Coordinates of N, CA and C in Angstrom, one line a residue:
G1 N -7.1 66.7 -80.7 CA -7.0 65.8 -79.6 C -6.0 64.7 -79.9
E2 N -5.8 63.8 -79.0 CA -4.9 62.7 -79.1 C -5.5 61.6 -79.8
I3 N -4.8 60.9 -80.7 CA -5.4 59.7 -81.4 C -4.7 58.5 -80.8
L4 N -5.5 57.6 -80.4 CA -4.9 56.3 -79.8 C -5.1 55.2 -80.9
V5 N -4.1 54.6 -81.3 CA -4.2 53.5 -82.3 C -3.7 52.2 -81.6
R6 N -4.5 51.2 -81.8 CA -4.1 49.9 -81.3 C -3.9 48.9 -82.4
T7 N -2.9 48.1 -82.4 CA -2.7 47.2 -83.4 C -2.7 45.8 -82.8
F8 N -2.8 44.8 -83.6 CA -2.7 43.4 -83.1 C -1.8 42.6 -84.0
T9 N -1.4 41.5 -83.4 CA -0.5 40.6 -84.1 C -1.2 39.3 -84.3
W10 N -1.3 38.8 -85.5 CA -1.9 37.5 -85.8 C -0.8 36.6 -86.2
G11 N -0.3 35.8 -85.3 CA 0.8 34.9 -85.6 C 0.4 33.6 -86.3
S12 N 1.3 32.8 -86.6 CA 1.1 31.6 -87.3 C 0.2 30.6 -86.4
S13 N 0.2 30.9 -85.1 CA -0.6 30.0 -84.2 C -2.0 30.4 -84.3
G14 N -2.4 31.5 -84.9 CA -3.8 31.9 -85.0 C -4.2 32.8 -83.7
V15 N -3.2 33.1 -82.9 CA -3.5 33.9 -81.7 C -3.5 35.4 -82.0
L16 N -4.7 36.0 -81.7 CA -4.8 37.4 -81.9 C -4.4 38.1 -80.6
T17 N -3.5 39.1 -80.7 CA -3.0 39.7 -79.5 C -3.1 41.3 -79.6
I18 N -3.2 41.9 -78.5 CA -3.2 43.4 -78.4 C -1.8 43.8 -78.1
S19 N -1.3 44.7 -78.9 CA 0.1 45.2 -78.7 C 0.2 46.3 -77.7
D20 N -0.9 46.9 -77.3 CA -1.0 48.0 -76.3 C -0.5 47.5 -74.9
Q21 N 0.5 48.1 -74.4 CA 1.1 47.7 -73.1 C 0.1 48.1 -72.0
M22 N -0.8 49.0 -72.2 CA -1.7 49.4 -71.2 C -2.9 48.4 -70.9
A23 N -3.1 47.5 -71.9 CA -4.2 46.5 -71.8 C -3.9 45.5 -70.7
E24 N -5.0 45.1 -69.9 CA -4.8 44.1 -68.9 C -4.5 42.8 -69.4
Y25 N -5.2 42.4 -70.5 CA -4.9 41.1 -71.2 C -4.5 41.4 -72.6
A26 N -3.5 40.7 -73.1 CA -3.1 40.9 -74.5 C -3.8 39.9 -75.5
S27 N -4.4 38.9 -75.0 CA -5.0 37.9 -75.8 C -6.1 37.2 -75.1
L28 N -7.0 36.5 -75.8 CA -8.0 35.6 -75.2 C -7.4 34.6 -74.4
E29 N -6.3 34.0 -74.9 CA -5.6 32.9 -74.2 C -5.1 33.4 -72.8
E30 N -4.6 34.6 -72.8 CA -4.1 35.1 -71.5 C -5.2 35.3 -70.5
A31 N -6.3 35.9 -71.0 CA -7.4 36.2 -70.1 C -8.1 34.9 -69.6
L32 N -8.2 33.9 -70.5 CA -8.8 32.6 -70.1 C -7.9 31.9 -69.1
N33 N -6.6 31.9 -69.4 CA -5.6 31.3 -68.5 C -5.7 31.9 -67.1
S34 N -5.9 33.2 -67.0 CA -5.9 33.9 -65.7 C -7.1 33.5 -64.9
I35 N -8.2 33.0 -65.5 CA -9.4 32.6 -64.7 C -9.6 31.1 -64.8
G36 N -8.6 30.4 -65.2 CA -8.7 28.9 -65.2 C -9.6 28.3 -66.2
A37 N -9.8 29.0 -67.3 CA -10.8 28.4 -68.3 C -10.0 28.1 -69.6
T38 N -8.9 27.4 -69.4 CA -8.0 27.1 -70.6 C -8.7 26.2 -71.6
N39 N -9.7 25.5 -71.2 CA -10.4 24.6 -72.2 C -11.5 25.2 -72.9
A40 N -11.8 26.5 -72.7 CA -12.8 27.2 -73.4 C -12.4 27.4 -74.9
Q41 N -13.4 27.5 -75.8 CA -13.2 27.7 -77.2 C -12.8 29.2 -77.4
K42 N -11.9 29.4 -78.3 CA -11.4 30.7 -78.6 C -11.5 30.9 -80.1
I43 N -12.0 32.1 -80.5 CA -11.9 32.4 -82.0 C -10.5 32.7 -82.4
T44 N -10.1 32.2 -83.6 CA -8.7 32.4 -84.0 C -8.7 33.2 -85.4
W45 N -9.8 33.6 -85.9 CA -9.8 34.3 -87.1 C -10.9 35.4 -87.1
I46 N -10.6 36.6 -87.5 CA -11.5 37.7 -87.8 C -11.1 38.3 -89.1
P47 N -12.0 39.0 -89.8 CA -11.6 39.7 -91.0 C -10.5 40.7 -90.7
E48 N -9.5 40.8 -91.7 CA -8.3 41.5 -91.4 C -8.4 42.9 -91.1
E49 N -9.6 43.6 -91.4 CA -9.7 45.0 -91.1 C -10.1 45.2 -89.6
Y50 N -10.3 44.2 -88.9 CA -10.7 44.3 -87.4 C -9.4 44.2 -86.6
H51 N -9.4 44.8 -85.4 CA -8.3 44.7 -84.5 C -9.0 44.4 -83.1
L52 N -8.2 43.6 -82.3 CA -8.7 43.3 -80.9 C -8.4 44.6 -80.1
E53 N -9.5 45.2 -79.7 CA -9.4 46.5 -79.0 C -9.3 46.3 -77.5
S54 N -10.1 45.4 -76.9 CA -10.0 45.2 -75.4 C -10.7 43.9 -75.0
I55 N -10.3 43.5 -73.8 CA -10.9 42.3 -73.3 C -11.3 42.6 -71.8
D56 N -12.6 42.3 -71.5 CA -13.1 42.7 -70.2 C -13.5 41.4 -69.5
V57 N -13.1 41.1 -68.3 CA -13.5 39.9 -67.6 C -14.1 40.3 -66.3
R58 N -15.2 39.6 -66.0 CA -15.9 39.8 -64.7 C -16.0 38.4 -64.0
T59 N -15.5 38.2 -62.8 CA -15.6 36.9 -62.2 C -16.7 37.0 -61.1
G60 N -17.2 35.8 -60.8 CA -18.2 35.7 -59.8 C -17.9 34.6 -58.8
E61 N -18.9 34.1 -58.1 CA -18.7 33.0 -57.2 C -18.2 31.8 -57.8
Q62 N -17.5 30.9 -57.1 CA -17.0 29.7 -57.5 C -16.2 29.9 -58.8
L63 N -16.6 29.2 -59.9 CA -15.8 29.3 -61.1 C -16.5 30.2 -62.2
E64 N -17.6 30.9 -61.7 CA -18.4 31.7 -62.7 C -17.6 32.9 -63.2
F65 N -17.8 33.2 -64.5 CA -17.1 34.4 -65.1 C -17.9 34.8 -66.3
E66 N -17.6 36.0 -66.8 CA -18.1 36.5 -68.0 C -17.0 37.2 -68.7
L67 N -16.7 36.9 -69.9 CA -15.6 37.5 -70.7 C -16.1 38.1 -72.0
W68 N -15.7 39.4 -72.3 CA -16.0 40.0 -73.5 C -14.8 40.4 -74.2
A69 N -14.6 40.1 -75.5 CA -13.5 40.5 -76.3 C -14.1 41.4 -77.4
F70 N -13.6 42.6 -77.5 CA -14.1 43.6 -78.4 C -13.2 43.8 -79.6
Y71 N -13.7 43.6 -80.8 CA -12.9 43.8 -82.0 C -13.6 44.9 -82.8
R72 N -12.7 45.8 -83.3 CA -13.3 47.0 -84.0 C -12.6 47.2 -85.4
S73 N -13.4 47.8 -86.3 CA -12.8 48.3 -87.5 C -13.5 49.6 -87.8
E74 N -13.1 50.3 -88.9 CA -13.8 51.5 -89.3 C -15.2 51.3 -89.6
E75 N -15.5 50.1 -90.1 CA -16.9 49.8 -90.5 C -17.8 49.1 -89.5
G76 N -17.2 48.5 -88.4 CA -18.1 47.8 -87.5 C -17.5 47.3 -86.3
T77 N -18.2 46.5 -85.6 CA -17.8 45.9 -84.3 C -18.1 44.4 -84.2
I78 N -17.3 43.7 -83.6 CA -17.5 42.2 -83.3 C -17.2 42.0 -81.8
I79 N -18.2 41.4 -81.1 CA -18.0 41.1 -79.7 C -18.1 39.6 -79.5
F80 N -17.0 39.0 -78.9 CA -17.0 37.6 -78.6 C -17.2 37.5 -77.0
N81 N -18.2 36.7 -76.6 CA -18.5 36.6 -75.2 C -18.4 35.1 -74.8
I82 N -17.8 34.8 -73.7 CA -17.7 33.5 -73.1 C -18.2 33.6 -71.7
S83 N -19.0 32.7 -71.2 CA -19.4 32.8 -69.8 C -19.6 31.4 -69.2
R84 N -19.3 31.3 -67.9 CA -19.6 30.1 -67.2 C -20.4 30.5 -66.0
R85 N -21.7 30.1 -66.0 CA -22.5 30.5 -64.9 C -23.3 29.3 -64.3
E86 N -23.9 29.5 -63.2 CA -24.7 28.4 -62.6 C -25.7 27.9 -63.5
M87 N -26.5 28.8 -64.1 CA -27.5 28.4 -65.1 C -26.9 28.6 -66.5
N88 N -26.1 27.6 -66.9 CA -25.3 27.8 -68.1 C -25.7 27.0 -69.3
N89 N -27.0 26.6 -69.4 CA -27.4 25.8 -70.5 C -28.5 26.4 -71.3
E90 N -28.6 27.7 -71.3 CA -29.6 28.3 -72.1 C -29.1 29.5 -73.0
V91 N -29.8 29.7 -74.1 CA -29.4 30.9 -74.9 C -30.0 32.1 -74.2
Y92 N -29.2 33.1 -74.0 CA -29.6 34.2 -73.1 C -29.8 35.5 -73.8
F93 N -29.6 35.6 -75.1 CA -29.8 36.9 -75.8 C -30.9 36.7 -76.7
T94 N -32.1 37.0 -76.3 CA -33.3 36.6 -77.1 C -34.0 37.7 -77.8
E95 N -33.7 39.0 -77.5 CA -34.4 40.1 -78.2 C -34.0 40.1 -79.6
K96 N -35.0 40.1 -80.5 CA -34.7 40.1 -81.9 C -35.9 40.7 -82.7
N97 N -35.6 41.0 -84.0 CA -36.6 41.6 -84.8 C -37.1 40.6 -85.9
E98 N -36.5 39.4 -85.9 CA -36.9 38.4 -86.8 C -36.7 37.1 -86.1
E99 N -37.2 36.0 -86.7 CA -37.1 34.7 -86.0 C -35.7 34.2 -86.0
S100 N -35.3 33.5 -85.0 CA -33.9 33.0 -84.9 C -33.8 31.7 -85.7
T101 N -32.6 31.4 -86.2 CA -32.4 30.2 -87.0 C -31.5 29.3 -86.2
L102 N -31.9 28.0 -86.2 CA -31.2 27.0 -85.5 C -30.3 26.3 -86.5
R103 N -29.0 26.2 -86.3 CA -28.1 25.5 -87.2 C -27.5 24.4 -86.4
E104 N -27.6 23.2 -86.9 CA -27.0 22.0 -86.1 C -25.6 21.8 -86.4
N105 N -24.8 21.5 -85.3 CA -23.4 21.1 -85.4 C -23.3 19.7 -84.9
S106 N -22.2 19.0 -85.1 CA -22.1 17.6 -84.7 C -22.4 17.4 -83.2
N107 N -22.1 18.3 -82.3 CA -22.3 18.1 -80.9 C -23.3 19.0 -80.3
Y108 N -23.7 20.1 -81.0 CA -24.7 21.0 -80.4 C -25.2 21.9 -81.5
S109 N -26.1 22.8 -81.1 CA -26.8 23.7 -82.0 C -26.2 25.1 -81.9
L110 N -26.1 25.8 -83.1 CA -25.9 27.2 -83.1 C -27.2 28.0 -83.3
T111 N -27.4 29.0 -82.5 CA -28.6 29.8 -82.7 C -28.2 31.1 -83.3
V112 N -28.7 31.4 -84.5 CA -28.4 32.7 -85.2 C -29.6 33.6 -85.1
V113 N -29.3 34.8 -84.5 CA -30.4 35.8 -84.3 C -30.0 37.1 -85.1
E114 N -30.9 37.6 -85.8 CA -30.7 38.9 -86.5 C -31.5 39.9 -85.8
N115 N -30.8 41.0 -85.3 CA -31.5 42.0 -84.5 C -31.0 43.4 -85.0
N116 N -31.9 44.1 -85.8 CA -31.6 45.5 -86.2 C -30.2 45.7 -86.8
G117 N -29.9 44.8 -87.8 CA -28.6 44.9 -88.4 C -27.4 44.2 -87.8
W118 N -27.6 43.7 -86.6 CA -26.6 43.0 -85.9 C -26.9 41.5 -86.0
I119 N -25.9 40.7 -86.1 CA -26.0 39.2 -86.1 C -25.5 38.7 -84.8
D120 N -26.2 37.8 -84.1 CA -25.8 37.2 -82.9 C -25.8 35.7 -83.0
I121 N -24.7 35.0 -82.8 CA -24.6 33.6 -82.9 C -24.3 33.1 -81.5
Q122 N -25.1 32.1 -81.0 CA -24.9 31.6 -79.7 C -24.8 30.1 -79.7
W123 N -24.0 29.6 -78.8 CA -23.8 28.1 -78.6 C -23.4 27.8 -77.2
F124 N -23.5 26.5 -76.9 CA -23.2 26.0 -75.6 C -22.5 24.7 -75.7
D125 N -21.3 24.5 -75.1 CA -20.6 23.3 -75.3 C -20.6 22.3 -74.1
G126 N -21.5 22.5 -73.2 CA -21.6 21.6 -72.0 C -21.0 22.3 -70.8
E127 N -20.1 23.2 -71.0 CA -19.5 23.9 -69.8 C -19.6 25.4 -69.9
Y128 N -19.5 25.9 -71.2 CA -19.5 27.4 -71.4 C -20.6 27.8 -72.3
N129 N -21.1 29.0 -72.1 CA -22.0 29.7 -73.1 C -21.1 30.6 -74.0
Y130 N -21.4 30.7 -75.2 CA -20.6 31.5 -76.2 C -21.6 32.4 -77.0
S131 N -21.2 33.6 -77.3 CA -22.0 34.4 -78.1 C -21.0 35.3 -79.0
L132 N -21.3 35.3 -80.3 CA -20.5 36.2 -81.2 C -21.5 37.2 -81.8
T133 N -21.3 38.4 -81.5 CA -22.3 39.5 -82.0 C -21.5 40.5 -82.9
G134 N -22.1 40.9 -84.0 CA -21.4 41.8 -84.8 C -22.2 42.3 -86.0
T135 N -21.6 43.2 -86.7 CA -22.3 43.9 -87.8 C -21.9 43.3 -89.1
E136 N -21.1 42.2 -89.1 CA -20.8 41.5 -90.4 C -22.0 40.6 -90.8
G137 N -22.0 40.1 -92.0 CA -23.0 39.2 -92.5 C -23.0 37.9 -91.9
V138 N -24.0 37.1 -92.0 CA -24.1 35.8 -91.4 C -23.0 34.9 -91.8
S139 N -22.6 34.9 -93.1 CA -21.6 33.9 -93.6 C -20.2 34.3 -92.9
T140 N -19.9 35.6 -92.8 CA -18.6 36.0 -92.2 C -18.7 35.6 -90.7
M141 N -19.8 35.9 -90.0 CA -19.9 35.6 -88.6 C -19.8 34.1 -88.4
E142 N -20.4 33.3 -89.2 CA -20.3 31.8 -89.1 C -18.8 31.3 -89.3
K143 N -18.1 32.0 -90.2 CA -16.7 31.6 -90.4 C -15.9 32.0 -89.2
I144 N -16.2 33.1 -88.5 CA -15.5 33.4 -87.3 C -15.7 32.4 -86.2
V145 N -17.0 32.0 -86.1 CA -17.4 30.9 -85.1 C -16.7 29.6 -85.4
Q146 N -16.6 29.2 -86.7 CA -15.9 28.0 -87.0 C -14.4 28.0 -86.6
S147 N -13.8 29.2 -86.6 CA -12.4 29.3 -86.2 C -12.2 29.0 -84.7
A148 N -13.3 28.9 -84.0 CA -13.2 28.5 -82.5 C -12.9 27.0 -82.3
N149 N -12.7 26.3 -83.4 CA -12.5 24.8 -83.3 C -13.5 24.2 -82.5
L150 N -14.8 24.3 -83.0 CA -15.9 23.8 -82.2 C -15.7 22.4 -81.9
R151 N -15.9 22.1 -80.6 CA -15.7 20.7 -80.1 C -17.0 20.0 -79.8

């Protein structure tokens, strides 16, 4: 069969881009610009073995949207989600097999949920909900979250 390989470029700006010309969006910045969410936080670092595979955006009424960025490696998956919804002030991914851990940041809390080998970190910045879900360990996932320049 045919093998499709996607690569990404990680420039000095920290922008992760898809080089595949078939992709609708080449970067988080491009996708967020297209829906008018230029002030949303963006992750700027992932472990080097991961590549940005695709970005999926669904828009709703008014300014509502849901964005998923999928990063893949041979060993795992990382999914970054940003949403702006009418009810935008709650942690929405609650199924878990262990208790969630609350981590305080200067402006808001990070909720860390462990669910059957997946780590999910959620936060809210006053305008957007964020979620980073993946198969990496908690310390790596927190480092990815910190790359979003938490405000």
